[in-house]
CSV table of C-alpha atoms in Angstrom, one decimal:
chain,number,residue,atom,x,y,z
A,6,MET,CA,-11.8,-7.3,28.2
A,7,ILE,CA,-13.1,-3.9,27.3
A,8,LEU,CA,-10.3,-2.3,29.2
A,9,ALA,CA,-7.7,-4.4,27.2
A,10,LEU,CA,-9.3,-3.3,23.9
A,11,ALA,CA,-9.3,0.3,24.9
A,12,LEU,CA,-5.6,0.1,25.9
A,13,LEU,CA,-4.8,-1.6,22.6
A,14,ALA,CA,-6.6,1.1,20.6
A,15,LEU,CA,-4.8,3.7,22.6
A,16,PHE,CA,-1.3,2.3,21.9
A,17,ALA,CA,-1.8,0.9,18.4
A,18,PRO,CA,0.0,2.9,15.7
A,19,GLN,CA,-2.3,5.4,14.1
A,20,GLN,CA,-2.6,5.2,10.3
A,21,THR,CA,-2.3,8.6,8.7
A,22,ALA,CA,-4.3,9.6,5.7
A,23,ASP,CA,-2.5,9.5,2.3
A,24,PRO,CA,-1.6,13.2,1.7
A,25,THR,CA,-1.8,12.6,-2.1
A,26,LEU,CA,-5.6,12.0,-1.9
A,27,PRO,CA,-7.6,14.9,-3.2
A,28,PRO,CA,-10.3,16.6,-1.1
A,29,ALA,CA,-13.5,14.6,-0.5
A,30,THR,CA,-15.4,17.0,-2.8
A,31,ALA,CA,-13.3,15.9,-5.8
A,32,HIS,CA,-14.7,13.2,-8.2
A,33,VAL,CA,-12.7,10.9,-10.4
A,34,ARG,CA,-13.1,11.7,-14.1
A,35,TYR,CA,-10.3,9.7,-15.7
A,36,THR,CA,-7.7,7.2,-14.6
A,37,VAL,CA,-4.8,6.5,-17.1
A,38,GLU,CA,-1.5,4.7,-17.2
A,39,GLY,CA,1.6,6.8,-17.8
A,40,HIS,CA,4.6,5.3,-19.4
A,41,GLY,CA,7.7,7.3,-20.3
A,42,VAL,CA,10.9,8.8,-18.8
A,43,GLN,CA,12.0,11.2,-16.1
A,44,THR,CA,14.8,13.4,-17.5
A,45,TYR,CA,17.7,14.4,-15.2
A,46,ASN,CA,20.8,16.5,-15.9
A,47,CYS,CA,24.1,16.1,-14.1
A,48,THR,CA,24.7,19.6,-12.6
A,49,ALA,CA,27.4,21.2,-10.5
A,50,GLN,CA,25.8,22.4,-7.2
A,51,ASN,CA,27.1,23.8,-4.0
A,52,GLY,CA,30.6,22.5,-4.5
A,53,GLY,CA,29.4,19.1,-5.5
A,54,PHE,CA,27.4,17.4,-8.3
A,55,ALA,CA,23.8,16.2,-8.5
A,56,TRP,CA,21.3,14.7,-10.9
A,57,VAL,CA,18.7,17.5,-11.3
A,58,PHE,CA,15.2,16.8,-12.5
A,59,GLU,CA,14.4,18.5,-15.8
A,60,GLU,CA,11.1,17.1,-17.1
A,61,PRO,CA,8.9,14.1,-17.6
A,62,ALA,CA,8.0,12.8,-21.1
A,63,ALA,CA,5.3,10.1,-21.0
A,64,GLY,CA,2.4,8.8,-23.0
A,65,LEU,CA,-1.0,8.5,-21.3
A,66,PHE,CA,-2.8,5.3,-22.0
A,67,ASP,CA,-6.4,4.1,-21.5
A,68,PRO,CA,-6.1,1.2,-19.0
A,69,THR,CA,-8.8,-0.8,-20.8
A,70,THR,CA,-8.0,-0.3,-24.5
A,71,HIS,CA,-4.3,0.5,-24.1
A,72,GLN,CA,-4.7,3.2,-26.7
A,73,GLN,CA,-2.7,6.4,-26.2
A,74,ILE,CA,-5.1,9.3,-25.2
A,75,GLY,CA,-2.6,12.0,-24.3
A,76,VAL,CA,0.9,13.0,-23.2
A,77,HIS,CA,2.6,14.3,-20.0
A,78,THR,CA,5.4,16.8,-20.5
A,79,ALA,CA,7.3,19.6,-18.8
A,80,GLY,CA,5.3,22.2,-16.8
A,81,PRO,CA,4.1,19.7,-15.6
A,82,THR,CA,1.5,19.6,-18.4
A,83,TRP,CA,-1.0,17.0,-19.5
A,84,THR,CA,-2.5,17.2,-23.0
A,85,TRP,CA,-5.4,15.1,-24.2
A,86,SER,CA,-5.8,13.9,-27.7
A,87,ASP,CA,-8.7,16.4,-28.1
A,88,GLY,CA,-6.2,19.2,-27.6
A,89,SER,CA,-7.3,20.2,-24.1
A,90,SER,CA,-4.4,20.8,-21.7
A,91,ILE,CA,-3.7,21.5,-18.1
A,92,THR,CA,-0.7,22.5,-16.0
A,93,GLY,CA,-0.2,21.5,-12.4
A,94,LYS,CA,1.4,22.7,-9.2
A,95,VAL,CA,2.5,20.2,-6.6
A,96,LEU,CA,0.4,20.4,-3.4
A,97,GLN,CA,1.4,17.2,-1.7
A,98,SER,CA,4.1,14.6,-2.1
A,99,LYS,CA,4.6,11.1,-0.5
A,100,PRO,CA,7.6,8.9,-0.9
A,101,SER,CA,7.0,5.6,-2.6
A,102,ASP,CA,7.5,2.5,-0.5
A,103,ASN,CA,10.3,1.6,-2.8
A,104,PRO,CA,13.2,4.2,-2.9
A,105,ALA,CA,13.8,3.4,-6.7
A,106,ASN,CA,10.3,4.7,-7.4
A,107,ILE,CA,9.5,8.4,-7.9
A,108,PRO,CA,7.1,9.9,-5.2
A,109,TRP,CA,3.4,10.0,-5.4
A,110,LEU,CA,2.0,13.5,-5.9
A,111,LEU,CA,-1.2,15.5,-5.7
A,112,LEU,CA,-1.3,18.5,-8.0
A,113,GLU,CA,-3.7,21.4,-8.4
A,114,THR,CA,-4.4,22.1,-12.0
A,115,HIS,CA,-5.4,24.9,-14.3
A,116,PRO,CA,-6.4,24.9,-18.0
A,117,THR,CA,-3.9,26.1,-20.6
A,118,GLY,CA,-4.7,27.5,-24.0
A,119,THR,CA,-8.2,28.0,-25.4
A,120,THR,CA,-9.1,24.5,-26.5
A,121,THR,CA,-11.9,23.0,-24.4
A,122,GLY,CA,-12.3,19.3,-24.0
A,123,ALA,CA,-11.8,16.4,-21.6
A,124,LEU,CA,-9.3,18.2,-19.3
A,125,SER,CA,-11.2,21.6,-19.2
A,126,ASN,CA,-12.8,21.0,-15.8
A,127,ILE,CA,-10.0,19.0,-14.2
A,128,THR,CA,-8.9,20.6,-10.9
A,129,PHE,CA,-6.5,17.9,-9.4
A,130,VAL,CA,-4.2,15.2,-10.8
A,131,ARG,CA,-2.8,12.4,-8.6
A,132,ARG,CA,0.3,10.4,-9.5
A,133,SER,CA,0.3,7.1,-7.7
A,134,GLU,CA,1.4,3.5,-8.1
A,135,THR,CA,4.8,4.7,-9.4
A,136,GLN,CA,7.4,2.3,-10.8
A,137,ALA,CA,11.0,3.4,-11.2
A,138,GLY,CA,12.0,6.9,-12.4
A,139,GLN,CA,14.4,8.0,-9.7
A,140,ALA,CA,17.8,9.4,-10.6
A,141,PRO,CA,20.7,7.2,-9.7
A,142,THR,CA,22.5,7.9,-6.5
A,143,SER,CA,25.9,7.9,-8.2
A,144,GLY,CA,27.5,8.7,-11.6
A,145,CYS,CA,27.1,12.4,-11.5
A,146,ASP,CA,30.6,13.9,-11.1
A,147,ALA,CA,32.9,16.4,-12.8
A,148,LYS,CA,33.4,14.1,-15.8
A,149,ASN,CA,29.6,13.9,-16.4
A,150,VAL,CA,28.5,17.5,-16.0
A,151,ASN,CA,25.7,18.3,-18.4
A,152,VAL,CA,25.1,14.6,-19.2
A,153,VAL,CA,21.4,14.0,-19.6
A,154,LEU,CA,19.9,10.8,-18.3
A,155,ARG,CA,16.4,9.5,-19.2
A,156,VAL,CA,15.1,7.1,-16.6
A,157,PRO,CA,12.1,4.9,-17.6
A,158,TYR,CA,9.1,5.1,-15.3
A,159,ALA,CA,5.4,4.2,-15.1
A,160,ALA,CA,2.6,5.6,-12.9
A,161,THR,CA,-1.1,5.8,-12.6
A,162,TYR,CA,-2.5,9.3,-13.2
A,163,THR,CA,-6.0,10.0,-11.8
A,164,PHE,CA,-7.8,13.2,-13.0
A,165,TYR,CA,-10.4,14.8,-10.7
A,166,SER,CA,-12.9,17.6,-10.9
A,167,THR,CA,-14.8,19.4,-8.1
A,168,ASN,CA,-17.9,20.1,-10.1
């Protein structure tokens, strides 16, 4: 029996850790719902055509009160209603289980501007639980060059600090 369990453990598929989880030293400060669009532009590339990501535009909402408490814009940048703001750099990405959904991300962040507030000590942002937002796989061709497409999406944004 023990030998059978040991063999089962040896040959069972190993689960890998989610690469979009922040380091164990990070602590959740805020979790919000993002609702908005991912903007794409039909662009000529390498002898073909492709939808190229330009920017996000989303409202950030308190999951309990459903009140808007910030925005997510190009950069990527998150700005809170108190004026504090951070920009992020993607550290890790993980495809969603549904190919129509944009990937999950872990981003390292840095404050922007001089306004201190809720986002001043945030060091990581995680985008997870994504819904929709991917560019279509067709429709970008010579007739549609420079067409801008705004694809609705939703996601959970979790803000972390390491202090």
